[in-house]
mmCIF file of C-alpha atoms and ligand atoms in Angstrom:
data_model
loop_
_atom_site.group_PDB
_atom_site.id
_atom_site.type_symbol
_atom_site.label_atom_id
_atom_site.label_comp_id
_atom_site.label_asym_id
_atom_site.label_seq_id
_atom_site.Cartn_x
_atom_site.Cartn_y
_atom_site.Cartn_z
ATOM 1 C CA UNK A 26 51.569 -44.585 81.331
ATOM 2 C CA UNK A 27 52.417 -42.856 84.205
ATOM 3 C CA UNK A 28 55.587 -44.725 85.150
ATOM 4 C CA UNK A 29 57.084 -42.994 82.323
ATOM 5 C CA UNK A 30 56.801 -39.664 83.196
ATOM 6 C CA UNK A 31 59.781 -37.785 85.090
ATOM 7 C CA UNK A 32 59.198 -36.374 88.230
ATOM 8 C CA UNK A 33 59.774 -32.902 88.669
ATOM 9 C CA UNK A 34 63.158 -32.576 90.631
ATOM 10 C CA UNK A 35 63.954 -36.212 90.336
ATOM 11 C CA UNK A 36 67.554 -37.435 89.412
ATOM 12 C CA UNK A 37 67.209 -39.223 86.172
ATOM 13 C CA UNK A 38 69.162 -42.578 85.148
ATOM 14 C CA UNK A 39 69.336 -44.113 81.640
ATOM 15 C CA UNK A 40 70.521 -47.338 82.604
ATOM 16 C CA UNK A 41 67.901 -47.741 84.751
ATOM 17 C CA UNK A 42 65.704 -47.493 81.398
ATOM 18 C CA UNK A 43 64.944 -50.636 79.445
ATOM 19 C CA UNK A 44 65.251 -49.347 75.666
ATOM 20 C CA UNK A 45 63.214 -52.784 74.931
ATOM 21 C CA UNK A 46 60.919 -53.195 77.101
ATOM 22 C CA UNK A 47 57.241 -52.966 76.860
ATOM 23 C CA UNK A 48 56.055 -51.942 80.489
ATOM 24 C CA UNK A 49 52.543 -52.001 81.406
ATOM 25 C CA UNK A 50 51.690 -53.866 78.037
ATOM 26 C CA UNK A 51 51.546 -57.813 78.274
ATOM 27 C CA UNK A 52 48.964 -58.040 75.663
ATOM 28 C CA UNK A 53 50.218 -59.573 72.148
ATOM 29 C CA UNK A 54 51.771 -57.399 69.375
ATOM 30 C CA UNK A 55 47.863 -57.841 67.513
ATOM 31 C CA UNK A 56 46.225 -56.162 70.655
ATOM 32 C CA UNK A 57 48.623 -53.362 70.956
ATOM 33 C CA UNK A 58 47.932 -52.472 66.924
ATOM 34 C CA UNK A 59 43.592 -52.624 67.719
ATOM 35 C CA UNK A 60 44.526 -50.382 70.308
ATOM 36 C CA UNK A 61 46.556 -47.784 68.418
ATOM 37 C CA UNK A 62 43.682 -47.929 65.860
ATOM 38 C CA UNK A 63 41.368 -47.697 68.311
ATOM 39 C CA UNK A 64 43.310 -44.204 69.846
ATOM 40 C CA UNK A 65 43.641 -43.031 66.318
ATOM 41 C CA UNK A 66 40.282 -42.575 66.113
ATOM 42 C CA UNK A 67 39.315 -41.031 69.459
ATOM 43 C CA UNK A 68 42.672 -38.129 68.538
ATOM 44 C CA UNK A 69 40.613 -37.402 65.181
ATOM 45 C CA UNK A 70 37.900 -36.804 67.276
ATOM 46 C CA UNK A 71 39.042 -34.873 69.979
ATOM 47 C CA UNK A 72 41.199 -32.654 67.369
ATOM 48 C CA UNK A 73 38.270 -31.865 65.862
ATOM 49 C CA UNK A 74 36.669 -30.819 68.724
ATOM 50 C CA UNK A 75 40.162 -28.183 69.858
ATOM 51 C CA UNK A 76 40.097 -27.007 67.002
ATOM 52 C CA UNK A 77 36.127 -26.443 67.011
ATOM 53 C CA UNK A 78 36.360 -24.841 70.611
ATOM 54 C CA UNK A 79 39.768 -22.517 69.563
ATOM 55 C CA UNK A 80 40.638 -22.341 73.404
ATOM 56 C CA UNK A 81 44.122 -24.541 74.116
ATOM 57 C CA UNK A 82 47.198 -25.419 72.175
ATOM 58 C CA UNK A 83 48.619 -28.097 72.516
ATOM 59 C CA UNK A 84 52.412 -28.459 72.111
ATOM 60 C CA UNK A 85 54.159 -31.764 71.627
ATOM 61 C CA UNK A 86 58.050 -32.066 71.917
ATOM 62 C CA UNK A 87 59.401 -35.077 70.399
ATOM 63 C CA UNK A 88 63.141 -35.456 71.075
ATOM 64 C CA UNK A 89 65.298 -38.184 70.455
ATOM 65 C CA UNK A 90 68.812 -39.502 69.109
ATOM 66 C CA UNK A 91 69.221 -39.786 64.975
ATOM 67 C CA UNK A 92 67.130 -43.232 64.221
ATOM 68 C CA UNK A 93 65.171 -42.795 67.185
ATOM 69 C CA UNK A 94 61.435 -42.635 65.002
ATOM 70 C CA UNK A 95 60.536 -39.203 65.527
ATOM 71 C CA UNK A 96 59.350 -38.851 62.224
ATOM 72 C CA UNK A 97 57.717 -42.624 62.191
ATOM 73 C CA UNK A 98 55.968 -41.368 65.412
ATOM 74 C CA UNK A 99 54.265 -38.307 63.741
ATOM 75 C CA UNK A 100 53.245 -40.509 60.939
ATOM 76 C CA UNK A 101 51.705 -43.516 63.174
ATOM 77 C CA UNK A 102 50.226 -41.795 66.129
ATOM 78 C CA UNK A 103 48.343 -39.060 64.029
ATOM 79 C CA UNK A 104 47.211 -41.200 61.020
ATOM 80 C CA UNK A 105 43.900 -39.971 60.101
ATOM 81 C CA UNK A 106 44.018 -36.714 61.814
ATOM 82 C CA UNK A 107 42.203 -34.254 60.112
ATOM 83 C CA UNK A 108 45.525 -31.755 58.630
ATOM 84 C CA UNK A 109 43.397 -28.723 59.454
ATOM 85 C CA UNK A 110 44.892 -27.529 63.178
ATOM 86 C CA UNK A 111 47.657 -30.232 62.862
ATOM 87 C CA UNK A 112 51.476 -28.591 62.163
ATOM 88 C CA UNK A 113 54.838 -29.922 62.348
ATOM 89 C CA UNK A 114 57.924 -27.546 62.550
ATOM 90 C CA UNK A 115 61.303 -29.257 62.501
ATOM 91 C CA UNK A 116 64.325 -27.521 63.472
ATOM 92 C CA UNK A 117 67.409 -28.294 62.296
ATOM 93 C CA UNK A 118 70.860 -26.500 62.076
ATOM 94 C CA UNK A 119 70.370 -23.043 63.104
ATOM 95 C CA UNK A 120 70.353 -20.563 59.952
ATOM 96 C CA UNK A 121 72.778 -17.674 60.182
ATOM 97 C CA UNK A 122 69.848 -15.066 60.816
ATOM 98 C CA UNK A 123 68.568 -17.387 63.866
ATOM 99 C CA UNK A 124 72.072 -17.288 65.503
ATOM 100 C CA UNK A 125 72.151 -13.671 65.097
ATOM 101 C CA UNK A 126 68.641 -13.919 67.681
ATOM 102 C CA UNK A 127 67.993 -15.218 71.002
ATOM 103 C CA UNK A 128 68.146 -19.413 70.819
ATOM 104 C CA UNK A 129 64.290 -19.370 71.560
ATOM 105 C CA UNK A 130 63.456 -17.021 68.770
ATOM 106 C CA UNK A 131 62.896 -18.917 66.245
ATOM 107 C CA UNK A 132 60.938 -21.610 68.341
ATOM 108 C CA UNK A 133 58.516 -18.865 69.800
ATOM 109 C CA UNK A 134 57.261 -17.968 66.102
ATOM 110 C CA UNK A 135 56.314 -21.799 65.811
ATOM 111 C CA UNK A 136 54.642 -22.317 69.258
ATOM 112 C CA UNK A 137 50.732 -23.603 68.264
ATOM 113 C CA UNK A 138 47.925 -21.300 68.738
ATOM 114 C CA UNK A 139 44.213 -21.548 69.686
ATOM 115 C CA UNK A 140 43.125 -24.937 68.582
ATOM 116 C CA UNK A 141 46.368 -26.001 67.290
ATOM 117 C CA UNK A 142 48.254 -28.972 68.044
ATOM 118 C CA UNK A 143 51.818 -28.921 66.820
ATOM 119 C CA UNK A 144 54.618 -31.312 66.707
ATOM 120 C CA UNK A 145 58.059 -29.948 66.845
ATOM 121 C CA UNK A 146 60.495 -32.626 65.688
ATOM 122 C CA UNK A 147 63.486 -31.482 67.671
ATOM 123 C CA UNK A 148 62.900 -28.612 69.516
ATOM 124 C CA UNK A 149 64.602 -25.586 71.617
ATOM 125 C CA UNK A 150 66.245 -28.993 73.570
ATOM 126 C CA UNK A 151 68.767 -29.321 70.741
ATOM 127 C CA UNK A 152 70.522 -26.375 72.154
ATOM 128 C CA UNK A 153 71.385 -27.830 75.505
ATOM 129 C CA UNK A 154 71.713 -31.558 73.665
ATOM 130 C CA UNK A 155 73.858 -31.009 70.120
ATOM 131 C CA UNK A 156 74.958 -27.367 71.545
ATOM 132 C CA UNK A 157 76.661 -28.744 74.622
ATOM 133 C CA UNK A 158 77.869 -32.036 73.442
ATOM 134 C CA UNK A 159 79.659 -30.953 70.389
ATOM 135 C CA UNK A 160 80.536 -27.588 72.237
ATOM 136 C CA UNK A 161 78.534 -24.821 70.096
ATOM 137 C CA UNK A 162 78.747 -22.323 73.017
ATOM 138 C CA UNK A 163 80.444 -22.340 76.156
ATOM 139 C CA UNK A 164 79.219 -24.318 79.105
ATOM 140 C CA UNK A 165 78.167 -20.537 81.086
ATOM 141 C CA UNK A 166 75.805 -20.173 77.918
ATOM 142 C CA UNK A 167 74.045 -23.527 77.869
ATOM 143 C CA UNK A 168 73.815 -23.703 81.348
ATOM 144 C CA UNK A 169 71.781 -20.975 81.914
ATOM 145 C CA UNK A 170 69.709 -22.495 79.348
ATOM 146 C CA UNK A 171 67.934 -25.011 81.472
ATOM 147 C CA UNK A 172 66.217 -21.571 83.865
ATOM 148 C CA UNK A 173 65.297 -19.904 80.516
ATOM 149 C CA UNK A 174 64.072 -23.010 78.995
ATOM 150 C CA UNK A 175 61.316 -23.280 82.042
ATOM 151 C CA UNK A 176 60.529 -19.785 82.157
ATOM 152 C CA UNK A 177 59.831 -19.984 78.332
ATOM 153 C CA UNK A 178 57.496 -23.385 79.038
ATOM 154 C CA UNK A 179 55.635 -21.691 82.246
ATOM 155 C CA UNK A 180 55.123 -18.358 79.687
ATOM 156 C CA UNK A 181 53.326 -21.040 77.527
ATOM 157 C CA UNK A 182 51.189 -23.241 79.776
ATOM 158 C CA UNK A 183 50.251 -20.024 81.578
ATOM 159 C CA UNK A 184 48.446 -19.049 78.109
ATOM 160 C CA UNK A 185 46.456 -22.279 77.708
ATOM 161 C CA UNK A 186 49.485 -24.547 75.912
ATOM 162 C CA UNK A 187 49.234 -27.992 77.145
ATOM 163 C CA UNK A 188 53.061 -29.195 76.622
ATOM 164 C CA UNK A 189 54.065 -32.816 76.672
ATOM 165 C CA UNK A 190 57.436 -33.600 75.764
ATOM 166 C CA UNK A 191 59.023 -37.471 74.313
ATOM 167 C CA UNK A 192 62.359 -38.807 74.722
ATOM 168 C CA UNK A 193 61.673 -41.500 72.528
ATOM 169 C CA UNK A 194 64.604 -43.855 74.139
ATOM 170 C CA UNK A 195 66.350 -45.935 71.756
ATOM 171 C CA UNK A 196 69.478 -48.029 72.569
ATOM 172 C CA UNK A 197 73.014 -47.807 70.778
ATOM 173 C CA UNK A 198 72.692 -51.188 69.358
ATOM 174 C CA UNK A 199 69.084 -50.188 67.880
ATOM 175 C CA UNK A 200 70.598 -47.407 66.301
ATOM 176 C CA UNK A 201 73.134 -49.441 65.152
ATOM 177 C CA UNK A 202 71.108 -51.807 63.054
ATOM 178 C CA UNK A 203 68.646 -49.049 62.056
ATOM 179 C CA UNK A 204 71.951 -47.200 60.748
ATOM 180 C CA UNK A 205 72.900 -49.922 58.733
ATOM 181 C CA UNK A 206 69.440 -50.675 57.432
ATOM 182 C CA UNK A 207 69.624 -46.959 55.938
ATOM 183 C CA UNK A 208 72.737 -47.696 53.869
ATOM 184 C CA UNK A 209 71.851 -51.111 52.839
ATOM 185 C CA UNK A 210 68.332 -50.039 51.259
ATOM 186 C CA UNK A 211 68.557 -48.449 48.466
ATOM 187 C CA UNK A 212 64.802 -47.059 48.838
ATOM 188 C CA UNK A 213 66.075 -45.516 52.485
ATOM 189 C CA UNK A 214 69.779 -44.636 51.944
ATOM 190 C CA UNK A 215 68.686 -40.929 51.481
ATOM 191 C CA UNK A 216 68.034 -40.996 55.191
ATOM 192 C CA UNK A 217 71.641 -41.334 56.159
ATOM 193 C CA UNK A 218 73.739 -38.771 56.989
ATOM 194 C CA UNK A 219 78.033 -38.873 57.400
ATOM 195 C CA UNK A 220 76.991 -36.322 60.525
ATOM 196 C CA UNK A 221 74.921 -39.236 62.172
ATOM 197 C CA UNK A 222 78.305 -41.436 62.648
ATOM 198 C CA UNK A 223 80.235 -38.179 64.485
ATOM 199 C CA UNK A 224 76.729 -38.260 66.841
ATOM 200 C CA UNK A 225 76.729 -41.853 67.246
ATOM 201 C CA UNK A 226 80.526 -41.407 68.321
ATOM 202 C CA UNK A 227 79.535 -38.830 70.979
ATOM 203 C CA UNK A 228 76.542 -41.424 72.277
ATOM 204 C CA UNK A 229 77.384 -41.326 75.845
ATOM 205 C CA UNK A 230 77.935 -37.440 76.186
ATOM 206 C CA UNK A 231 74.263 -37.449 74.799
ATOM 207 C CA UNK A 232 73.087 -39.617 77.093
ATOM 208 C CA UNK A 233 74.314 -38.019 80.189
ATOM 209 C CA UNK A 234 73.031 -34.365 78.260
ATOM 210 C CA UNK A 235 69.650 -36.245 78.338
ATOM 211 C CA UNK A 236 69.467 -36.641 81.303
ATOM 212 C CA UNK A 237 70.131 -33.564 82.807
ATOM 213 C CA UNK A 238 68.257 -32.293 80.294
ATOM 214 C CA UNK A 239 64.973 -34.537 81.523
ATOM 215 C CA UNK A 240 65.792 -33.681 84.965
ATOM 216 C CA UNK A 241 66.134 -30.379 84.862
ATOM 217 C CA UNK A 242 63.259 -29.712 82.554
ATOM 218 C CA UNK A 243 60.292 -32.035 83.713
ATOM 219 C CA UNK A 244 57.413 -29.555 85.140
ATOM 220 C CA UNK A 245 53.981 -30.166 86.125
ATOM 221 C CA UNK A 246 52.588 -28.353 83.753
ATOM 222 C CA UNK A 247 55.694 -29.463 80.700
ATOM 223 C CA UNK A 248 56.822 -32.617 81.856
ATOM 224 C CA UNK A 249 58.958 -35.005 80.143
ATOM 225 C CA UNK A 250 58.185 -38.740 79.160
ATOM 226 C CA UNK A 251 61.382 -41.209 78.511
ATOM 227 C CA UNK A 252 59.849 -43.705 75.816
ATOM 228 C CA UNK A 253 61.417 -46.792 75.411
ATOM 229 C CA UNK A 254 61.428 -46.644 71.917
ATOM 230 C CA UNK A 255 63.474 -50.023 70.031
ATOM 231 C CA UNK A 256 59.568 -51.515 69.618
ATOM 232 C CA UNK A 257 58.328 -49.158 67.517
ATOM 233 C CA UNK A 258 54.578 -50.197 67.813
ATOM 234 C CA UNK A 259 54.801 -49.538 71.980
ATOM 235 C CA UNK A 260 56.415 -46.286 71.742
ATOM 236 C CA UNK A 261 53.457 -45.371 68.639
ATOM 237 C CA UNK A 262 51.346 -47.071 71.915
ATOM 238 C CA UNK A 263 52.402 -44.766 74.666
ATOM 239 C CA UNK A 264 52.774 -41.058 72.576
ATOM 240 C CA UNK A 265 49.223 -41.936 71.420
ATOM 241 C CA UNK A 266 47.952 -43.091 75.165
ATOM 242 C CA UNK A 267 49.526 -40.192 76.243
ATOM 243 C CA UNK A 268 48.385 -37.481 74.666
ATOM 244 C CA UNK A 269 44.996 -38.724 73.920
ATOM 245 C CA UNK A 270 44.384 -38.666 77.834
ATOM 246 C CA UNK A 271 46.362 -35.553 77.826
ATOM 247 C CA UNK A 272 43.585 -33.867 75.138
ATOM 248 C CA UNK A 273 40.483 -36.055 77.357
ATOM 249 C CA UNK A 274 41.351 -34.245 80.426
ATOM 250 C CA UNK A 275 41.035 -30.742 79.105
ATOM 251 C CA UNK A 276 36.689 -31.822 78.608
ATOM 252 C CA UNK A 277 36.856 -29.572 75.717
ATOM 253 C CA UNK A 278 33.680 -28.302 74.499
ATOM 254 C CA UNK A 279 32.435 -27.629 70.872
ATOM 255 C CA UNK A 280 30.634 -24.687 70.410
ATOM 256 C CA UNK A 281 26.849 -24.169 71.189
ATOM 257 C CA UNK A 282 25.149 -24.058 67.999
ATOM 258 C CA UNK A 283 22.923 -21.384 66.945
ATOM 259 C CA UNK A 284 19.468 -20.815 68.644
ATOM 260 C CA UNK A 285 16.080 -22.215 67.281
ATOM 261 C CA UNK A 286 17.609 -24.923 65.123
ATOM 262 C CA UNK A 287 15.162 -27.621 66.017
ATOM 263 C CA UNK A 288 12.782 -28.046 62.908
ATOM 264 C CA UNK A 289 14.866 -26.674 60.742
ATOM 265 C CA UNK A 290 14.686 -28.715 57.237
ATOM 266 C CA UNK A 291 17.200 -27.375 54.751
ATOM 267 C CA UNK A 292 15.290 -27.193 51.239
HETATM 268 P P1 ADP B 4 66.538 -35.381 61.539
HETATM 269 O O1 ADP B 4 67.784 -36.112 61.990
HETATM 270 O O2 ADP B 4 65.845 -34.662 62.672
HETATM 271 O O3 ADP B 4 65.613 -36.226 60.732
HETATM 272 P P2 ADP B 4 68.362 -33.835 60.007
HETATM 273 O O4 ADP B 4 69.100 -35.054 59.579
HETATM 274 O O5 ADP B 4 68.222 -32.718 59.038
HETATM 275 O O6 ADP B 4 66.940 -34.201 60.546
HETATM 276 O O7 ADP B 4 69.062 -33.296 61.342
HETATM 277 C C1 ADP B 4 68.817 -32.089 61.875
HETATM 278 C C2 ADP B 4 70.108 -31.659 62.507
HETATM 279 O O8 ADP B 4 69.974 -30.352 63.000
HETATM 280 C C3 ADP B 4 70.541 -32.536 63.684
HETATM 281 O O9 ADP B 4 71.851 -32.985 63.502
HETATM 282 C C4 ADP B 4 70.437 -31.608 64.866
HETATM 283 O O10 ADP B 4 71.372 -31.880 65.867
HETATM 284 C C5 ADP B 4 70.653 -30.257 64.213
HETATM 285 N N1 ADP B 4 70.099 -29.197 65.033
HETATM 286 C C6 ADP B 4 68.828 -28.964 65.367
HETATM 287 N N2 ADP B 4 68.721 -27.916 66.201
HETATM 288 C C7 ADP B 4 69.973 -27.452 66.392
HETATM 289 C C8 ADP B 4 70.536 -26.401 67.152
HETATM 290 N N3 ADP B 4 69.759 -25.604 67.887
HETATM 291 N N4 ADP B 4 71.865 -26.226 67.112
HETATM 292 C C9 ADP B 4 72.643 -27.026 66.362
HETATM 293 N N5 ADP B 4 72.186 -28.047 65.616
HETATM 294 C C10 ADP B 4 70.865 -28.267 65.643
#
């Protein structure tokens, strides 16, 4: 799973990016499924046990273009987590009274606490993805953007918050038929908005946004994953791998119960 993650510093290149592909997994679409099942169960666990122990957060950043399966992600990867210690904050349009604050205002009141893990579908990224493309603020503002984005993360993982952040990598013909699939089921048709056509026109401006975005952004300690994300059962595959190993390597510890409970029989 490593091959996915962006090194700090590094240049990063889209097209270099396989929106299809399934690297690392050679296994049939069956396996991959046991597998997600299998990691399913070992994040119920392990949330349990952060949540038990109250020490880290755990932040996870899922960004993506519209049709992209950020909320399909949330839904697949933590199926069967316990909803205790689990939140999701989505951000959308800012509202008049966030504008009027600093653009990481409202995203520092939703940053998990001890134990938590939460899931912000979109995240402070939209304002140097939707701000810059479709010109919000002035280049000078979301430029500067990038520095105070970092600061904000090291602020963060310097007070126990494991960040991982997904580009979940879709490509324009993906989007294109998931689009359509919106409009042609009735049962989904909800889902589409006029707005997502004026993105989809703008797709190459978010692309290149991306990746400055990913390159700018990637840290040690808050780095960035590009997902190839038009299989939706690998990307479910590679959040869940991810942070699963992610939540193994903090060796969290449950509590030590209470003294002198051997014998005890409860009556
Ligand atoms: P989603 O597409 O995530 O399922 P919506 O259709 O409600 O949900 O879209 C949320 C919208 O809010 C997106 O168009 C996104 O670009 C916009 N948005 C989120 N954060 C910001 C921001 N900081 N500035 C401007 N627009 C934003």
């Amino acid at each position: 799973m490593k091959q996915h993650r962006v090194k700090p510093g590094a240049k990063v290149d889209l097209s270099q990016i396989d929106p299809g592909s399934t690297p690392g997994f050679k296994g049939k679409r069956k396996e991959a499924d046991e597998r997600l099942l299998k990691l399913n169960e070992r994040l119920e666990v392990l949330q349990e046990s952060l949540w038990a122990e109250h020490k880290h957060k755990v932040l996870v950043v899922l960004q993506g273009t519209d049709t992209s399966g950020k909320d399909g992600t949330i839904s697949h990867v933590f199926e069967g987590v316990n909803p205790l210690g689990v939140r999701v904050a989505a951000f959308k349009a800012p509202t008049p009274e966030e504008l009027d604050h600093d653009f990481l205002w409202r995203v520092h009141l939703k940053v998990p606490c001890k134990g938590e893990i939460v899931i912000f579908n979109r995240s402070h990224y939209e304002d140097v993805l939707v701000a810059r493309v479709m010109e919000l603020v002035p280049p000078e503002v979301w430029r500067q953007r990038y520095d105070q984005i970092n600061d904000f993360e090291r602020l963060l993982s310097a007070t126990d918050t494991v960040i991982l952040k997904f580009f979940l990598y879709i490509s324009k013909d993906e989007q294109r038929k998931r689009l359509q699939e919106r409009l042609d089921d009735p049962q989904k048709r909800w889902k589409f908005r006029k707005g997502d056509l004026l993105d989809r026109a703008h797709w190459d401006e978010y692309i290149k946004a991306y990746e400055d975005a990913l390159a700018r952004t990637s840290q040690k300690h808050a780095p960035w994953y590009v997902v190839p994300a038009d299989k939706k059962w690998y990307r479910n595959l590679v959040v869940a791998e991810i942070l699963v190993k992610a939540l193994e390597d903090l060796k969290i510890k449950t509590p030590e119960p209470e003294e002198d409970l051997k014998g005890v029989v409860v009556v």
